[in-house]
PDB file of C-alpha atoms in Angstrom:
ATOM      1  CA  GLN A  11     -11.271 -38.867  59.874  1.00 85.00           C
ATOM      2  CA  LEU A  12      -8.823 -36.946  57.706  1.00 93.00           C
ATOM      3  CA  VAL A  13      -7.721 -33.350  58.216  1.00 95.00           C
ATOM      4  CA  GLU A  14      -5.797 -31.331  55.654  1.00 97.00           C
ATOM      5  CA  SER A  15      -3.615 -28.311  56.252  1.00 97.00           C
ATOM      6  CA  GLY A  16      -1.074 -26.198  54.423  1.00 97.00           C
ATOM      7  CA  GLY A  17      -3.139 -24.511  51.749  1.00 96.00           C
ATOM      8  CA  GLY A  18      -2.822 -20.843  50.945  1.00 97.00           C
ATOM      9  CA  SER A  19      -2.299 -18.218  48.283  1.00 98.00           C
ATOM     10  CA  VAL A  20       0.890 -18.029  46.244  1.00 98.00           C
ATOM     11  CA  GLN A  21       2.106 -16.437  43.070  1.00 98.00           C
ATOM     12  CA  ALA A  22       2.700 -18.494  39.958  1.00 98.00           C
ATOM     13  CA  GLY A  23       5.961 -20.362  40.253  1.00 98.00           C
ATOM     14  CA  GLY A  24       5.682 -20.643  44.017  1.00 98.00           C
ATOM     15  CA  SER A  25       5.468 -23.680  46.271  1.00 98.00           C
ATOM     16  CA  LEU A  26       3.207 -25.069  48.964  1.00 98.00           C
ATOM     17  CA  ARG A  27       3.236 -28.218  51.046  1.00 98.00           C
ATOM     18  CA  LEU A  28      -0.029 -29.824  52.023  1.00 98.00           C
ATOM     19  CA  SER A  29      -0.344 -32.217  54.939  1.00 97.00           C
ATOM     20  CA  CYS A  30      -2.984 -34.713  55.992  1.00 96.00           C
ATOM     21  CA  GLU A  31      -3.444 -36.566  59.231  1.00 94.00           C
ATOM     22  CA  GLY A  32      -6.205 -38.408  60.993  1.00 87.00           C
ATOM     23  CA  SER A  33      -7.705 -41.740  61.856  1.00 83.00           C
ATOM     24  CA  GLY A  34      -8.157 -42.845  58.257  1.00 75.00           C
ATOM     25  CA  PHE A  35      -4.799 -44.572  58.080  1.00 77.00           C
ATOM     26  CA  THR A  36      -6.052 -48.139  58.490  1.00 77.00           C
ATOM     27  CA  ASP A  37      -5.089 -51.431  56.899  1.00 74.00           C
ATOM     28  CA  SER A  38      -8.300 -51.523  54.865  1.00 75.00           C
ATOM     29  CA  ASN A  39      -7.662 -48.145  53.246  1.00 72.00           C
ATOM     30  CA  TYR A  40      -5.191 -49.518  50.751  1.00 85.00           C
ATOM     31  CA  CYS A  41      -5.086 -46.450  48.588  1.00 93.00           C
ATOM     32  CA  MET A  42      -4.470 -42.978  49.933  1.00 94.00           C
ATOM     33  CA  GLY A  43      -3.848 -39.754  48.132  1.00 96.00           C
ATOM     34  CA  TRP A  44      -5.126 -36.384  47.021  1.00 98.00           C
ATOM     35  CA  PHE A  45      -7.752 -35.088  44.670  1.00 98.00           C
ATOM     36  CA  ARG A  46      -8.720 -31.517  43.850  1.00 98.00           C
ATOM     37  CA  GLN A  47     -11.758 -29.697  42.656  1.00 98.00           C
ATOM     38  CA  ALA A  48     -11.903 -26.256  41.131  1.00 97.00           C
ATOM     39  CA  PRO A  49     -15.155 -24.270  40.985  1.00 92.00           C
ATOM     40  CA  GLY A  50     -17.363 -25.509  38.174  1.00 94.00           C
ATOM     41  CA  LYS A  51     -15.053 -28.424  37.375  1.00 96.00           C
ATOM     42  CA  GLN A  52     -15.075 -32.130  38.087  1.00 96.00           C
ATOM     43  CA  ARG A  53     -12.926 -33.707  40.725  1.00 97.00           C
ATOM     44  CA  GLU A  54      -9.448 -34.615  39.543  1.00 97.00           C
ATOM     45  CA  GLY A  55      -7.203 -37.207  41.100  1.00 98.00           C
ATOM     46  CA  VAL A  56      -3.807 -35.594  41.722  1.00 98.00           C
ATOM     47  CA  ALA A  57      -1.534 -38.172  43.341  1.00 98.00           C
ATOM     48  CA  TYR A  58      -1.840 -41.373  45.315  1.00 97.00           C
ATOM     49  CA  MET A  59      -0.118 -44.459  46.646  1.00 95.00           C
ATOM     50  CA  ASN A  60      -1.838 -47.776  45.950  1.00 94.00           C
ATOM     51  CA  GLY A  61      -1.879 -50.877  48.102  1.00 91.00           C
ATOM     52  CA  HIS A  62       1.416 -52.079  46.626  1.00 92.00           C
ATOM     53  CA  GLY A  63       3.228 -48.887  47.536  1.00 92.00           C
ATOM     54  CA  ARG A  64       3.284 -47.533  44.015  1.00 95.00           C
ATOM     55  CA  ILE A  65       2.886 -43.769  43.652  1.00 97.00           C
ATOM     56  CA  ASN A  66       1.142 -42.273  40.642  1.00 97.00           C
ATOM     57  CA  TYR A  67       0.496 -38.727  39.549  1.00 98.00           C
ATOM     58  CA  ALA A  68      -1.840 -36.934  37.196  1.00 98.00           C
ATOM     59  CA  GLU A  69      -0.044 -35.922  34.025  1.00 98.00           C
ATOM     60  CA  SER A  70      -0.758 -32.277  34.787  1.00 97.00           C
ATOM     61  CA  VAL A  71       1.333 -32.372  37.987  1.00 98.00           C
ATOM     62  CA  LYS A  72       4.105 -34.842  37.128  1.00 98.00           C
ATOM     63  CA  GLY A  73       7.510 -33.373  37.789  1.00 98.00           C
ATOM     64  CA  ARG A  74       6.049 -30.572  39.925  1.00 98.00           C
ATOM     65  CA  PHE A  75       4.263 -32.357  42.776  1.00 98.00           C
ATOM     66  CA  THR A  76       5.738 -34.985  45.098  1.00 98.00           C
ATOM     67  CA  PHE A  77       3.688 -37.337  47.229  1.00 98.00           C
ATOM     68  CA  TYR A  78       4.831 -38.578  50.630  1.00 97.00           C
ATOM     69  CA  LYS A  79       3.272 -41.070  53.041  1.00 94.00           C
ATOM     70  CA  ASP A  80       4.583 -41.696  56.529  1.00 93.00           C
ATOM     71  CA  ASP A  81       3.132 -44.889  57.985  1.00 89.00           C
ATOM     72  CA  VAL A  82       4.696 -44.286  61.390  1.00 90.00           C
ATOM     73  CA  LYS A  83       3.370 -40.756  61.820  1.00 91.00           C
ATOM     74  CA  LYS A  84       0.242 -41.664  59.798  1.00 91.00           C
ATOM     75  CA  THR A  85       0.458 -38.618  57.612  1.00 94.00           C
ATOM     76  CA  LEU A  86       0.348 -37.751  53.934  1.00 96.00           C
ATOM     77  CA  SER A  87       2.089 -34.798  52.375  1.00 98.00           C
ATOM     78  CA  LEU A  88       1.961 -33.226  48.949  1.00 98.00           C
ATOM     79  CA  GLN A  89       4.879 -30.987  48.061  1.00 98.00           C
ATOM     80  CA  MET A  90       3.761 -28.699  45.253  1.00 98.00           C
ATOM     81  CA  THR A  91       6.297 -26.670  43.278  1.00 98.00           C
ATOM     82  CA  ARG A  92       6.126 -24.472  40.181  1.00 98.00           C
ATOM     83  CA  LEU A  93       2.478 -23.836  40.924  1.00 98.00           C
ATOM     84  CA  GLN A  94       0.361 -22.418  38.132  1.00 98.00           C
ATOM     85  CA  PRO A  95      -3.026 -20.658  38.137  1.00 97.00           C
ATOM     86  CA  GLU A  96      -4.622 -23.840  36.803  1.00 97.00           C
ATOM     87  CA  ASP A  97      -3.611 -25.564  40.041  1.00 98.00           C
ATOM     88  CA  THR A  98      -6.068 -23.354  41.916  1.00 98.00           C
ATOM     89  CA  ALA A  99      -8.579 -25.643  43.621  1.00 98.00           C
ATOM     90  CA  MET A 100      -9.709 -27.124  46.872  1.00 98.00           C
ATOM     91  CA  TYR A 101      -7.404 -30.018  47.682  1.00 98.00           C
ATOM     92  CA  TYR A 102      -8.656 -33.044  49.561  1.00 98.00           C
ATOM     93  CA  CYS A 103      -6.893 -35.885  51.303  1.00 97.00           C
ATOM     94  CA  ALA A 104      -8.687 -39.144  50.500  1.00 95.00           C
ATOM     95  CA  ALA A 105      -8.736 -42.853  51.234  1.00 94.00           C
ATOM     96  CA  SER A 106     -10.007 -45.742  49.118  1.00 92.00           C
ATOM     97  CA  GLY A 107     -10.461 -49.431  49.840  1.00 89.00           C
ATOM     98  CA  ILE A 108      -9.379 -50.400  46.312  1.00 91.00           C
ATOM     99  CA  LEU A 109      -6.028 -52.186  46.341  1.00 90.00           C
ATOM    100  CA  ASN A 110      -4.997 -51.407  42.757  1.00 92.00           C
ATOM    101  CA  CYS A 111      -6.569 -47.992  42.684  1.00 93.00           C
ATOM    102  CA  LEU A 112      -6.378 -45.480  39.877  1.00 94.00           C
ATOM    103  CA  LEU A 113      -6.659 -41.700  39.793  1.00 95.00           C
ATOM    104  CA  LYS A 114     -10.394 -41.983  39.235  1.00 95.00           C
ATOM    105  CA  ASP A 115     -10.693 -44.032  42.406  1.00 95.00           C
ATOM    106  CA  ILE A 116      -8.921 -41.519  44.618  1.00 95.00           C
ATOM    107  CA  ALA A 117     -11.243 -38.859  43.190  1.00 96.00           C
ATOM    108  CA  ALA A 118     -14.251 -40.940  44.311  1.00 94.00           C
ATOM    109  CA  PRO A 119     -12.904 -42.123  47.657  1.00 93.00           C
ATOM    110  CA  ARG A 120     -14.333 -44.046  50.570  1.00 90.00           C
ATOM    111  CA  PHE A 121     -13.933 -40.826  52.551  1.00 90.00           C
ATOM    112  CA  SER A 122     -11.993 -37.585  52.471  1.00 95.00           C
ATOM    113  CA  GLY A 123     -11.231 -34.560  54.571  1.00 95.00           C
ATOM    114  CA  GLN A 124     -12.837 -31.130  54.457  1.00 96.00           C
ATOM    115  CA  GLY A 125     -10.241 -29.816  52.056  1.00 97.00           C
ATOM    116  CA  THR A 126      -7.711 -27.006  52.012  1.00 98.00           C
ATOM    117  CA  GLN A 127      -7.789 -24.187  49.478  1.00 98.00           C
ATOM    118  CA  VAL A 128      -4.875 -23.532  47.153  1.00 98.00           C
ATOM    119  CA  THR A 129      -4.973 -20.299  45.154  1.00 98.00           C
ATOM    120  CA  VAL A 130      -2.322 -19.441  42.591  1.00 98.00           C
ATOM    121  CA  SER A 131      -2.302 -16.019  40.952  1.00 97.00           C
TER     122      SER A 131
END
Protein backbone atom coordinates (compact mmCIF):
# COMPACT_ATOMS: atom_id res chain seq x y z
CA GLN A 1 0.00 0.00 0.00
CA LEU A 2 3.04 2.25 0.28
CA VAL A 3 5.89 2.48 -2.22
CA GLU A 4 9.17 4.26 -1.54
CA SER A 5 11.61 5.64 -4.06
CA GLY A 6 14.64 7.90 -4.18
CA GLY A 7 17.26 5.90 -2.34
CA GLY A 8 20.80 5.53 -3.60
CA SER A 9 24.48 5.83 -2.83
CA VAL A 10 26.08 9.15 -1.95
CA GLN A 11 29.25 10.42 -0.39
CA ALA A 12 29.27 11.85 3.10
CA GLY A 13 27.91 15.36 3.06
CA GLY A 14 25.62 14.65 0.13
CA SER A 15 21.85 14.79 -0.16
CA LEU A 16 18.99 12.53 -1.18
CA ARG A 17 15.24 12.95 -1.33
CA LEU A 18 13.01 10.00 -0.59
CA SER A 19 9.41 9.82 -1.74
CA CYS A 20 6.47 7.65 -0.75
CA GLU A 21 3.13 7.17 -2.41
CA GLY A 22 0.34 4.65 -2.31
CA SER A 23 -3.08 3.80 -1.01
CA GLY A 24 -2.11 4.08 2.65
CA PHE A 25 -3.09 7.72 2.91
CA THR A 26 -6.43 7.22 4.65
CA ASP A 27 -8.23 9.06 7.42
CA SER A 28 -7.56 6.25 9.89
CA ASN A 29 -3.80 6.36 9.39
CA TYR A 30 -3.33 9.38 11.60
CA CYS A 31 0.41 9.12 11.82
CA MET A 32 2.65 8.80 8.81
CA GLY A 33 6.39 8.95 8.54
CA TRP A 34 9.66 7.15 8.05
CA PHE A 35 11.72 4.64 9.95
CA ARG A 36 15.04 3.06 9.04
CA GLN A 37 16.87 -0.11 9.81
CA ALA A 38 20.55 -0.78 9.37
CA PRO A 39 21.93 -4.33 9.23
CA GLY A 40 22.17 -5.83 12.69
CA LYS A 41 20.41 -2.86 14.31
CA GLN A 42 16.93 -2.19 15.59
CA ARG A 43 14.43 -0.13 13.71
CA GLU A 44 14.69 3.59 14.36
CA GLY A 45 11.93 6.11 13.86
CA VAL A 46 13.31 8.96 11.76
CA ALA A 47 10.54 11.50 11.20
CA TYR A 48 6.77 11.62 11.24
CA MET A 49 3.66 13.76 11.30
CA ASN A 50 1.07 12.90 13.95
CA GLY A 51 -2.68 13.24 13.74
CA HIS A 52 -2.53 16.88 14.82
CA GLY A 53 -0.15 17.83 12.04
CA ARG A 54 2.88 18.07 14.28
CA ILE A 55 6.18 16.93 12.76
CA ASN A 56 8.85 15.32 14.91
CA TYR A 57 12.34 14.09 14.17
CA ALA A 58 14.84 11.76 15.76
CA GLU A 59 17.59 13.71 17.48
CA SER A 60 20.15 12.14 15.16
CA VAL A 61 18.58 13.75 12.07
CA LYS A 62 17.28 17.08 13.41
CA GLY A 63 18.53 19.97 11.34
CA ARG A 64 19.56 17.67 8.48
CA PHE A 65 16.34 15.94 7.41
CA THR A 66 13.06 17.62 6.47
CA PHE A 67 9.72 15.85 6.35
CA TYR A 68 6.98 16.76 3.89
CA LYS A 69 3.43 15.46 3.50
CA ASP A 70 1.17 16.40 0.61
CA ASP A 71 -2.44 15.48 1.34
CA VAL A 72 -3.59 16.40 -2.15
CA LYS A 73 -1.02 14.31 -3.99
CA LYS A 74 -1.03 11.75 -1.14
CA THR A 75 2.71 11.60 -0.91
CA LEU A 76 5.40 11.80 1.74
CA SER A 77 8.90 13.07 1.15
CA LEU A 78 12.04 13.07 3.24
CA GLN A 79 14.71 15.53 2.18
CA MET A 80 18.01 14.34 3.62
CA THR A 81 21.05 16.63 3.66
CA ARG A 82 24.53 16.41 5.16
CA LEU A 83 24.26 12.65 5.05
CA GLN A 84 26.72 10.67 7.14
CA PRO A 85 27.81 7.02 7.02
CA GLU A 86 25.70 6.33 10.10
CA ASP A 87 22.63 7.24 8.04
CA THR A 88 23.20 4.14 5.92
CA ALA A 89 20.09 1.97 6.23
CA MET A 90 16.98 0.75 4.53
CA TYR A 91 14.38 3.49 4.80
CA TYR A 92 10.70 2.67 5.05
CA CYS A 93 7.58 4.75 4.63
CA ALA A 94 5.09 3.82 7.36
CA ALA A 95 1.59 4.47 8.63
CA SER A 96 0.17 4.14 12.14
CA GLY A 97 -3.35 4.39 13.51
CA ILE A 98 -2.14 6.12 16.69
CA LEU A 99 -3.28 9.74 16.81
CA ASN A 100 -0.59 11.05 19.16
CA CYS A 101 2.13 8.81 17.85
CA LEU A 102 5.76 8.84 18.88
CA LEU A 103 8.93 7.77 17.10
CA LYS A 104 8.59 4.29 18.56
CA ASP A 105 5.14 4.01 17.02
CA ILE A 106 6.24 4.89 13.51
CA ALA A 107 8.98 2.27 13.88
CA ALA A 108 6.31 -0.35 14.68
CA PRO A 109 3.67 0.76 12.19
CA ARG A 110 0.34 -0.61 11.06
CA PHE A 111 2.01 -1.17 7.69
CA SER A 112 4.97 0.02 5.68
CA GLY A 113 6.46 -0.17 2.23
CA GLN A 114 9.21 -2.44 0.95
CA GLY A 115 11.88 0.12 1.70
CA THR A 116 14.53 1.97 -0.26
CA GLN A 117 18.24 1.63 0.44
CA VAL A 118 20.36 4.63 1.38
CA THR A 119 24.13 4.11 1.44
CA VAL A 120 26.51 6.84 2.53
CA SER A 121 30.26 6.35 2.16
